[in-house]
């Protein structure tokens, strides 16, 4: 198979996996990849990503002008073009609406707590790009703020975006984000989240070099003065020189009541006021 044929097959396969895993519904989501130095291969508009065939993809130039294909490129093409403009090292972009990660994006809660060692070494933090109307030029603008230092981000009230050195690398980051979101949700439902200490985060950052993980930016602490989201990945990790895990403040002293207990308390309070 030619290089272009392989790339088409990879995009089709990733679309199938995204749909099969419920990361997209209906015609949602889009995937693109660099095809040589001045061309992009892009999923088409209005097609379910679970049932694409290689011939459905279209080729555009780096300005988004279609140069080949029967169908029109994705309505989110502008966001893809912006990523390639900002990140010459990136060769593929994946956008989807994985439900748990998108729930965090809707709640306005970034996935930026130091919780899982693997997520810290690969993605660092997963910030939220500001809400923008889909398919307009606002969205690339919102993404621009984070894309230099992050390979994955949530899009407020919309979904998630991941990028990588090839189509599978970008897609696997989407899997990591959704998996991380599910684990974070369960931990928060259980009422406690032990965080990895700042010192341990430093050690994990050292592992990036050992394992040759190419991160676009270093991890920095939330209380460091320079918090430029274009220069570093801001991770919430409490300092604790002697412990590698620190119980989060959220779980401490938390009182959980059932609806009935809460109603009784309110009724008691109302009675004493009478
Ligand atoms: Zn979308």
PDB file of C-alpha atoms and ligand atoms in Angstrom:
ATOM      1  CA  UNK A   1       0.000   0.000   0.000  1.00  0.00           C
ATOM      2  CA  UNK A   2       1.209   3.539  -0.719  1.00  0.00           C
ATOM      3  CA  UNK A   3       1.938   5.931   2.162  1.00  0.00           C
ATOM      4  CA  UNK A   4      -1.296   7.759   1.338  1.00  0.00           C
ATOM      5  CA  UNK A   5      -3.233   4.485   1.251  1.00  0.00           C
ATOM      6  CA  UNK A   6      -1.878   3.521   4.697  1.00  0.00           C
ATOM      7  CA  UNK A   7      -2.773   6.931   6.102  1.00  0.00           C
ATOM      8  CA  UNK A   8      -6.325   6.692   4.715  1.00  0.00           C
ATOM      9  CA  UNK A   9      -6.695   3.229   6.254  1.00  0.00           C
ATOM     10  CA  UNK A  10      -5.395   4.489   9.633  1.00  0.00           C
ATOM     11  CA  UNK A  11      -7.893   7.377   9.711  1.00  0.00           C
ATOM     12  CA  UNK A  12     -10.769   5.025   8.794  1.00  0.00           C
ATOM     13  CA  UNK A  13      -9.717   2.594  11.551  1.00  0.00           C
ATOM     14  CA  UNK A  14      -9.439   5.346  14.190  1.00  0.00           C
ATOM     15  CA  UNK A  15     -12.891   6.663  13.167  1.00  0.00           C
ATOM     16  CA  UNK A  16     -14.290   3.151  13.606  1.00  0.00           C
ATOM     17  CA  UNK A  17     -12.718   2.825  17.080  1.00  0.00           C
ATOM     18  CA  UNK A  18     -13.960   6.252  18.212  1.00  0.00           C
ATOM     19  CA  UNK A  19     -17.522   5.393  17.187  1.00  0.00           C
ATOM     20  CA  UNK A  20     -17.331   1.874  18.657  1.00  0.00           C
ATOM     21  CA  UNK A  21     -16.177   3.264  22.008  1.00  0.00           C
ATOM     22  CA  UNK A  22     -18.932   5.888  22.072  1.00  0.00           C
ATOM     23  CA  UNK A  23     -16.562   8.846  21.738  1.00  0.00           C
ATOM     24  CA  UNK A  24     -18.756  10.160  18.927  1.00  0.00           C
ATOM     25  CA  UNK A  25     -22.456   9.892  18.112  1.00  0.00           C
ATOM     26  CA  UNK A  26     -24.070  10.338  14.725  1.00  0.00           C
ATOM     27  CA  UNK A  27     -21.732  12.394  12.476  1.00  0.00           C
ATOM     28  CA  UNK A  28     -19.696  13.936  15.331  1.00  0.00           C
ATOM     29  CA  UNK A  29     -15.924  14.158  15.515  1.00  0.00           C
ATOM     30  CA  UNK A  30     -13.168  14.581  12.972  1.00  0.00           C
ATOM     31  CA  UNK A  31      -9.671  13.335  12.199  1.00  0.00           C
ATOM     32  CA  UNK A  32      -6.885  14.749  10.048  1.00  0.00           C
ATOM     33  CA  UNK A  33      -3.261  13.964   9.232  1.00  0.00           C
ATOM     34  CA  UNK A  34      -0.373  15.550   7.368  1.00  0.00           C
ATOM     35  CA  UNK A  35       0.089  14.151   3.896  1.00  0.00           C
ATOM     36  CA  UNK A  36       3.547  15.398   2.954  1.00  0.00           C
ATOM     37  CA  UNK A  37       4.698  18.945   3.671  1.00  0.00           C
ATOM     38  CA  UNK A  38       1.828  20.942   2.143  1.00  0.00           C
ATOM     39  CA  UNK A  39      -1.232  18.683   2.167  1.00  0.00           C
ATOM     40  CA  UNK A  40      -3.680  17.372   4.780  1.00  0.00           C
ATOM     41  CA  UNK A  41      -5.895  14.315   4.678  1.00  0.00           C
ATOM     42  CA  UNK A  42      -9.188  15.136   6.406  1.00  0.00           C
ATOM     43  CA  UNK A  43     -12.420  13.381   7.329  1.00  0.00           C
ATOM     44  CA  UNK A  44     -15.456  14.706   5.433  1.00  0.00           C
ATOM     45  CA  UNK A  45     -18.394  16.714   6.687  1.00  0.00           C
ATOM     46  CA  UNK A  46     -21.668  14.954   7.542  1.00  0.00           C
ATOM     47  CA  UNK A  47     -20.443  11.361   7.700  1.00  0.00           C
ATOM     48  CA  UNK A  48     -20.558   8.909  10.636  1.00  0.00           C
ATOM     49  CA  UNK A  49     -16.937   8.231  11.581  1.00  0.00           C
ATOM     50  CA  UNK A  50     -17.802   4.618  12.367  1.00  0.00           C
ATOM     51  CA  UNK A  51     -18.671   3.794   8.768  1.00  0.00           C
ATOM     52  CA  UNK A  52     -16.168   5.677   6.616  1.00  0.00           C
ATOM     53  CA  UNK A  53     -14.373   4.194   3.641  1.00  0.00           C
ATOM     54  CA  UNK A  54     -10.899   5.389   2.550  1.00  0.00           C
ATOM     55  CA  UNK A  55     -12.249   7.082  -0.608  1.00  0.00           C
ATOM     56  CA  UNK A  56     -14.533   9.377   1.469  1.00  0.00           C
ATOM     57  CA  UNK A  57     -11.581  11.379   2.858  1.00  0.00           C
ATOM     58  CA  UNK A  58     -10.558  14.627   1.228  1.00  0.00           C
ATOM     59  CA  UNK A  59      -7.241  16.330   0.659  1.00  0.00           C
ATOM     60  CA  UNK A  60      -6.774  20.027   1.438  1.00  0.00           C
ATOM     61  CA  UNK A  61      -3.829  22.398   1.443  1.00  0.00           C
ATOM     62  CA  UNK A  62      -2.604  24.004   4.692  1.00  0.00           C
ATOM     63  CA  UNK A  63      -5.053  26.899   4.184  1.00  0.00           C
ATOM     64  CA  UNK A  64      -7.980  24.479   4.047  1.00  0.00           C
ATOM     65  CA  UNK A  65      -8.639  24.704   0.294  1.00  0.00           C
ATOM     66  CA  UNK A  66      -9.886  21.385  -1.019  1.00  0.00           C
ATOM     67  CA  UNK A  67      -7.581  19.939  -3.665  1.00  0.00           C
ATOM     68  CA  UNK A  68      -9.050  16.454  -3.991  1.00  0.00           C
ATOM     69  CA  UNK A  69     -12.151  14.480  -2.966  1.00  0.00           C
ATOM     70  CA  UNK A  70     -15.884  14.259  -3.710  1.00  0.00           C
ATOM     71  CA  UNK A  71     -16.946  15.472  -0.282  1.00  0.00           C
ATOM     72  CA  UNK A  72     -16.298  18.675   1.655  1.00  0.00           C
ATOM     73  CA  UNK A  73     -13.816  18.656   4.547  1.00  0.00           C
ATOM     74  CA  UNK A  74     -14.905  18.621   8.198  1.00  0.00           C
ATOM     75  CA  UNK A  75     -16.752  21.654   9.576  1.00  0.00           C
ATOM     76  CA  UNK A  76     -14.075  21.822  12.308  1.00  0.00           C
ATOM     77  CA  UNK A  77     -11.286  22.140   9.743  1.00  0.00           C
ATOM     78  CA  UNK A  78     -10.255  25.615  11.013  1.00  0.00           C
ATOM     79  CA  UNK A  79      -9.342  24.141  14.414  1.00  0.00           C
ATOM     80  CA  UNK A  80      -7.212  21.460  12.733  1.00  0.00           C
ATOM     81  CA  UNK A  81      -5.439  24.017  10.523  1.00  0.00           C
ATOM     82  CA  UNK A  82      -4.581  26.109  13.584  1.00  0.00           C
ATOM     83  CA  UNK A  83      -2.982  23.107  15.318  1.00  0.00           C
ATOM     84  CA  UNK A  84      -0.761  22.356  12.302  1.00  0.00           C
ATOM     85  CA  UNK A  85       0.180  26.047  12.111  1.00  0.00           C
ATOM     86  CA  UNK A  86       1.191  26.190  15.790  1.00  0.00           C
ATOM     87  CA  UNK A  87       2.820  22.755  16.041  1.00  0.00           C
ATOM     88  CA  UNK A  88       5.179  21.775  13.202  1.00  0.00           C
ATOM     89  CA  UNK A  89       6.000  18.594  15.191  1.00  0.00           C
ATOM     90  CA  UNK A  90       2.403  17.366  15.023  1.00  0.00           C
ATOM     91  CA  UNK A  91       1.230  15.126  12.167  1.00  0.00           C
ATOM     92  CA  UNK A  92      -2.309  14.209  13.275  1.00  0.00           C
ATOM     93  CA  UNK A  93      -5.328  15.768  15.025  1.00  0.00           C
ATOM     94  CA  UNK A  94      -8.307  13.970  16.570  1.00  0.00           C
ATOM     95  CA  UNK A  95     -11.499  15.620  17.837  1.00  0.00           C
ATOM     96  CA  UNK A  96     -14.356  13.769  19.567  1.00  0.00           C
ATOM     97  CA  UNK A  97     -17.016  14.099  22.286  1.00  0.00           C
ATOM     98  CA  UNK A  98     -16.135  11.292  24.748  1.00  0.00           C
ATOM     99  CA  UNK A  99     -18.963  11.491  27.322  1.00  0.00           C
ATOM    100  CA  UNK A 100     -17.089  11.531  30.641  1.00  0.00           C
ATOM    101  CA  UNK A 101     -14.352  13.929  29.536  1.00  0.00           C
ATOM    102  CA  UNK A 102     -17.002  16.097  27.866  1.00  0.00           C
ATOM    103  CA  UNK A 103     -18.945  16.051  31.161  1.00  0.00           C
ATOM    104  CA  UNK A 104     -15.880  17.609  32.833  1.00  0.00           C
ATOM    105  CA  UNK A 105     -15.726  20.136  29.963  1.00  0.00           C
ATOM    106  CA  UNK A 106     -19.406  21.004  30.554  1.00  0.00           C
ATOM    107  CA  UNK A 107     -18.878  21.291  34.322  1.00  0.00           C
ATOM    108  CA  UNK A 108     -15.882  23.560  33.681  1.00  0.00           C
ATOM    109  CA  UNK A 109     -13.536  21.256  35.625  1.00  0.00           C
ATOM    110  CA  UNK A 110     -10.122  20.771  33.985  1.00  0.00           C
ATOM    111  CA  UNK A 111      -8.318  17.434  34.392  1.00  0.00           C
ATOM    112  CA  UNK A 112      -5.281  19.058  35.949  1.00  0.00           C
ATOM    113  CA  UNK A 113      -4.837  17.323  39.305  1.00  0.00           C
ATOM    114  CA  UNK A 114      -1.759  15.170  39.869  1.00  0.00           C
ATOM    115  CA  UNK A 115      -3.558  11.853  40.206  1.00  0.00           C
ATOM    116  CA  UNK A 116      -2.199   9.262  37.778  1.00  0.00           C
ATOM    117  CA  UNK A 117       1.530   8.794  37.138  1.00  0.00           C
ATOM    118  CA  UNK A 118       1.027   7.681  33.517  1.00  0.00           C
ATOM    119  CA  UNK A 119      -1.113  10.684  32.647  1.00  0.00           C
ATOM    120  CA  UNK A 120       1.475  13.015  34.202  1.00  0.00           C
ATOM    121  CA  UNK A 121       4.340  11.520  32.197  1.00  0.00           C
ATOM    122  CA  UNK A 122       2.444  11.501  28.906  1.00  0.00           C
ATOM    123  CA  UNK A 123      -0.022  14.409  28.841  1.00  0.00           C
ATOM    124  CA  UNK A 124       0.818  16.460  31.951  1.00  0.00           C
ATOM    125  CA  UNK A 125      -2.319  18.504  32.520  1.00  0.00           C
ATOM    126  CA  UNK A 126      -5.500  18.613  30.433  1.00  0.00           C
ATOM    127  CA  UNK A 127      -6.807  22.217  30.458  1.00  0.00           C
ATOM    128  CA  UNK A 128     -10.118  23.541  29.122  1.00  0.00           C
ATOM    129  CA  UNK A 129     -10.098  25.805  26.090  1.00  0.00           C
ATOM    130  CA  UNK A 130     -12.722  28.562  26.420  1.00  0.00           C
ATOM    131  CA  UNK A 131     -16.151  28.029  24.905  1.00  0.00           C
ATOM    132  CA  UNK A 132     -16.404  28.977  21.273  1.00  0.00           C
ATOM    133  CA  UNK A 133     -19.091  28.447  18.666  1.00  0.00           C
ATOM    134  CA  UNK A 134     -18.185  25.235  16.807  1.00  0.00           C
ATOM    135  CA  UNK A 135     -16.877  25.609  13.241  1.00  0.00           C
ATOM    136  CA  UNK A 136     -16.255  29.381  13.614  1.00  0.00           C
ATOM    137  CA  UNK A 137     -12.866  31.104  13.812  1.00  0.00           C
ATOM    138  CA  UNK A 138     -13.437  31.509  17.593  1.00  0.00           C
ATOM    139  CA  UNK A 139     -12.597  27.859  18.193  1.00  0.00           C
ATOM    140  CA  UNK A 140      -9.061  27.931  16.722  1.00  0.00           C
ATOM    141  CA  UNK A 141      -8.467  31.061  18.812  1.00  0.00           C
ATOM    142  CA  UNK A 142      -9.522  29.280  22.014  1.00  0.00           C
ATOM    143  CA  UNK A 143      -7.328  26.288  21.162  1.00  0.00           C
ATOM    144  CA  UNK A 144      -4.303  28.463  20.335  1.00  0.00           C
ATOM    145  CA  UNK A 145      -3.901  29.449  24.000  1.00  0.00           C
ATOM    146  CA  UNK A 146      -3.006  25.890  25.036  1.00  0.00           C
ATOM    147  CA  UNK A 147      -1.864  24.022  21.955  1.00  0.00           C
ATOM    148  CA  UNK A 148       1.826  24.980  22.120  1.00  0.00           C
ATOM    149  CA  UNK A 149       2.291  23.270  25.500  1.00  0.00           C
ATOM    150  CA  UNK A 150      -0.406  20.576  25.488  1.00  0.00           C
ATOM    151  CA  UNK A 151      -1.098  17.466  23.403  1.00  0.00           C
ATOM    152  CA  UNK A 152      -4.629  17.165  24.748  1.00  0.00           C
ATOM    153  CA  UNK A 153      -7.310  19.545  25.980  1.00  0.00           C
ATOM    154  CA  UNK A 154     -11.002  19.744  26.741  1.00  0.00           C
ATOM    155  CA  UNK A 155     -13.172  22.178  24.776  1.00  0.00           C
ATOM    156  CA  UNK A 156     -15.670  23.899  27.081  1.00  0.00           C
ATOM    157  CA  UNK A 157     -19.252  22.620  26.564  1.00  0.00           C
ATOM    158  CA  UNK A 158     -18.141  20.717  23.486  1.00  0.00           C
ATOM    159  CA  UNK A 159     -15.629  17.836  23.654  1.00  0.00           C
ATOM    160  CA  UNK A 160     -11.923  17.087  23.528  1.00  0.00           C
ATOM    161  CA  UNK A 161      -8.992  17.577  21.166  1.00  0.00           C
ATOM    162  CA  UNK A 162      -5.799  15.502  20.974  1.00  0.00           C
ATOM    163  CA  UNK A 163      -2.758  15.715  18.742  1.00  0.00           C
ATOM    164  CA  UNK A 164       0.243  13.528  18.036  1.00  0.00           C
ATOM    165  CA  UNK A 165       3.118  12.477  15.817  1.00  0.00           C
ATOM    166  CA  UNK A 166       0.779  10.099  13.940  1.00  0.00           C
ATOM    167  CA  UNK A 167      -2.933   9.215  13.798  1.00  0.00           C
ATOM    168  CA  UNK A 168      -2.724   6.462  16.411  1.00  0.00           C
ATOM    169  CA  UNK A 169      -0.626   8.585  18.806  1.00  0.00           C
ATOM    170  CA  UNK A 170      -3.283  11.320  18.661  1.00  0.00           C
ATOM    171  CA  UNK A 171      -6.109   8.788  19.089  1.00  0.00           C
ATOM    172  CA  UNK A 172      -4.480   7.028  22.063  1.00  0.00           C
ATOM    173  CA  UNK A 173      -4.292  10.376  23.853  1.00  0.00           C
ATOM    174  CA  UNK A 174      -8.071  10.667  23.378  1.00  0.00           C
ATOM    175  CA  UNK A 175      -8.419   7.224  25.012  1.00  0.00           C
ATOM    176  CA  UNK A 176      -6.140   8.346  27.879  1.00  0.00           C
ATOM    177  CA  UNK A 177      -8.200  11.508  28.484  1.00  0.00           C
ATOM    178  CA  UNK A 178     -11.513   9.620  28.590  1.00  0.00           C
ATOM    179  CA  UNK A 179     -10.018   6.906  30.836  1.00  0.00           C
ATOM    180  CA  UNK A 180      -8.555   9.549  33.155  1.00  0.00           C
ATOM    181  CA  UNK A 181     -11.917  11.365  33.267  1.00  0.00           C
ATOM    182  CA  UNK A 182     -13.710   8.140  34.251  1.00  0.00           C
ATOM    183  CA  UNK A 183     -11.210   7.402  37.025  1.00  0.00           C
ATOM    184  CA  UNK A 184     -11.382  10.991  38.312  1.00  0.00           C
ATOM    185  CA  UNK A 185     -15.176  10.833  38.355  1.00  0.00           C
ATOM    186  CA  UNK A 186     -15.179   7.575  40.355  1.00  0.00           C
ATOM    187  CA  UNK A 187     -12.636   8.925  42.875  1.00  0.00           C
ATOM    188  CA  UNK A 188     -14.687  12.088  43.350  1.00  0.00           C
ATOM    189  CA  UNK A 189     -17.899  10.069  43.745  1.00  0.00           C
ATOM    190  CA  UNK A 190     -16.127   8.038  46.422  1.00  0.00           C
ATOM    191  CA  UNK A 191     -15.416  11.338  48.125  1.00  0.00           C
ATOM    192  CA  UNK A 192     -11.635  11.379  48.209  1.00  0.00           C
ATOM    193  CA  UNK A 193      -8.768  11.955  45.838  1.00  0.00           C
ATOM    194  CA  UNK A 194      -5.224  11.389  47.062  1.00  0.00           C
ATOM    195  CA  UNK A 195      -2.913  13.609  45.041  1.00  0.00           C
ATOM    196  CA  UNK A 196       0.632  12.848  43.933  1.00  0.00           C
ATOM    197  CA  UNK A 197       3.023  15.219  45.717  1.00  0.00           C
ATOM    198  CA  UNK A 198       4.879  17.987  43.909  1.00  0.00           C
ATOM    199  CA  UNK A 199       8.198  16.239  44.655  1.00  0.00           C
ATOM    200  CA  UNK A 200       6.953  12.987  43.104  1.00  0.00           C
ATOM    201  CA  UNK A 201       5.682  14.934  40.074  1.00  0.00           C
ATOM    202  CA  UNK A 202       9.287  16.156  39.686  1.00  0.00           C
ATOM    203  CA  UNK A 203      10.485  12.542  39.701  1.00  0.00           C
ATOM    204  CA  UNK A 204       7.864  11.557  37.128  1.00  0.00           C
ATOM    205  CA  UNK A 205       8.945  14.431  34.934  1.00  0.00           C
ATOM    206  CA  UNK A 206      12.467  12.972  35.064  1.00  0.00           C
ATOM    207  CA  UNK A 207      11.035   9.691  33.740  1.00  0.00           C
ATOM    208  CA  UNK A 208       9.978  11.471  30.552  1.00  0.00           C
ATOM    209  CA  UNK A 209      13.667  11.770  29.651  1.00  0.00           C
ATOM    210  CA  UNK A 210      14.424   8.181  30.700  1.00  0.00           C
ATOM    211  CA  UNK A 211      11.658   6.768  28.492  1.00  0.00           C
ATOM    212  CA  UNK A 212      12.123   9.280  25.687  1.00  0.00           C
ATOM    213  CA  UNK A 213       8.598  10.697  26.022  1.00  0.00           C
ATOM    214  CA  UNK A 214       8.371  13.791  23.835  1.00  0.00           C
ATOM    215  CA  UNK A 215       6.282  16.286  25.816  1.00  0.00           C
ATOM    216  CA  UNK A 216       5.743  19.723  24.263  1.00  0.00           C
ATOM    217  CA  UNK A 217       6.393  21.550  27.587  1.00  0.00           C
ATOM    218  CA  UNK A 218       7.525  20.925  31.173  1.00  0.00           C
ATOM    219  CA  UNK A 219       5.127  20.419  34.090  1.00  0.00           C
ATOM    220  CA  UNK A 220       4.927  23.429  36.404  1.00  0.00           C
ATOM    221  CA  UNK A 221       3.327  24.004  39.785  1.00  0.00           C
ATOM    222  CA  UNK A 222       0.029  25.847  40.136  1.00  0.00           C
ATOM    223  CA  UNK A 223       1.605  28.370  42.518  1.00  0.00           C
ATOM    224  CA  UNK A 224       4.635  29.213  40.390  1.00  0.00           C
ATOM    225  CA  UNK A 225       4.541  32.858  39.247  1.00  0.00           C
ATOM    226  CA  UNK A 226       4.956  32.116  35.547  1.00  0.00           C
ATOM    227  CA  UNK A 227       1.880  30.180  34.555  1.00  0.00           C
ATOM    228  CA  UNK A 228       1.901  30.804  30.854  1.00  0.00           C
ATOM    229  CA  UNK A 229      -0.297  28.057  29.371  1.00  0.00           C
ATOM    230  CA  UNK A 230       1.740  28.351  26.192  1.00  0.00           C
ATOM    231  CA  UNK A 231       4.953  27.509  28.052  1.00  0.00           C
ATOM    232  CA  UNK A 232       4.121  24.869  30.636  1.00  0.00           C
ATOM    233  CA  UNK A 233       1.605  22.315  31.832  1.00  0.00           C
ATOM    234  CA  UNK A 234       0.078  23.538  35.091  1.00  0.00           C
ATOM    235  CA  UNK A 235      -0.582  20.600  37.424  1.00  0.00           C
ATOM    236  CA  UNK A 236      -2.181  20.774  40.877  1.00  0.00           C
ATOM    237  CA  UNK A 237       0.164  18.887  43.189  1.00  0.00           C
ATOM    238  CA  UNK A 238       0.698  19.749  46.881  1.00  0.00           C
ATOM    239  CA  UNK A 239       4.260  19.974  48.157  1.00  0.00           C
ATOM    240  CA  UNK A 240       5.115  17.195  50.614  1.00  0.00           C
ATOM    241  CA  UNK A 241       8.818  16.342  50.829  1.00  0.00           C
ATOM    242  CA  UNK A 242       8.236  13.229  52.941  1.00  0.00           C
ATOM    243  CA  UNK A 243       5.102  11.708  51.366  1.00  0.00           C
ATOM    244  CA  UNK A 244       4.485  10.741  47.756  1.00  0.00           C
ATOM    245  CA  UNK A 245       0.699  10.853  48.144  1.00  0.00           C
ATOM    246  CA  UNK A 246      -1.240  13.617  49.886  1.00  0.00           C
ATOM    247  CA  UNK A 247      -4.949  13.317  50.803  1.00  0.00           C
ATOM    248  CA  UNK A 248      -6.869  16.019  48.966  1.00  0.00           C
ATOM    249  CA  UNK A 249      -8.499  18.777  50.987  1.00  0.00           C
ATOM    250  CA  UNK A 250     -11.853  17.895  49.375  1.00  0.00           C
ATOM    251  CA  UNK A 251     -12.209  14.633  51.259  1.00  0.00           C
ATOM    252  CA  UNK A 252     -11.142  15.973  54.658  1.00  0.00           C
ATOM    253  CA  UNK A 253     -13.953  16.487  57.128  1.00  0.00           C
ATOM    254  CA  UNK A 254     -16.547  16.058  54.412  1.00  0.00           C
ATOM    255  CA  UNK A 255     -20.047  15.326  55.713  1.00  0.00           C
ATOM    256  CA  UNK A 256     -22.283  13.297  53.417  1.00  0.00           C
ATOM    257  CA  UNK A 257     -26.018  13.201  54.082  1.00  0.00           C
ATOM    258  CA  UNK A 258     -28.801  11.283  52.408  1.00  0.00           C
ATOM    259  CA  UNK A 259     -31.708  13.279  51.011  1.00  0.00           C
ATOM    260  CA  UNK A 260     -33.864  12.084  53.942  1.00  0.00           C
ATOM    261  CA  UNK A 261     -31.251  13.160  56.556  1.00  0.00           C
ATOM    262  CA  UNK A 262     -30.917  16.542  54.918  1.00  0.00           C
ATOM    263  CA  UNK A 263     -34.726  17.019  54.838  1.00  0.00           C
ATOM    264  CA  UNK A 264     -34.948  16.116  58.537  1.00  0.00           C
ATOM    265  CA  UNK A 265     -32.233  18.627  59.398  1.00  0.00           C
ATOM    266  CA  UNK A 266     -33.994  21.369  57.454  1.00  0.00           C
ATOM    267  CA  UNK A 267     -37.351  20.505  59.049  1.00  0.00           C
ATOM    268  CA  UNK A 268     -35.738  20.630  62.518  1.00  0.00           C
ATOM    269  CA  UNK A 269     -34.196  24.000  61.745  1.00  0.00           C
ATOM    270  CA  UNK A 270     -37.523  25.375  60.483  1.00  0.00           C
ATOM    271  CA  UNK A 271     -39.289  24.075  63.636  1.00  0.00           C
ATOM    272  CA  UNK A 272     -36.832  25.848  65.961  1.00  0.00           C
ATOM    273  CA  UNK A 273     -37.367  29.106  64.059  1.00  0.00           C
ATOM    274  CA  UNK A 274     -41.143  29.018  64.584  1.00  0.00           C
TER     275      UNK A 274
HETATM  276 ZN1  LIG B   1     -17.206  18.644  17.993  1.00  0.00          ZN
END
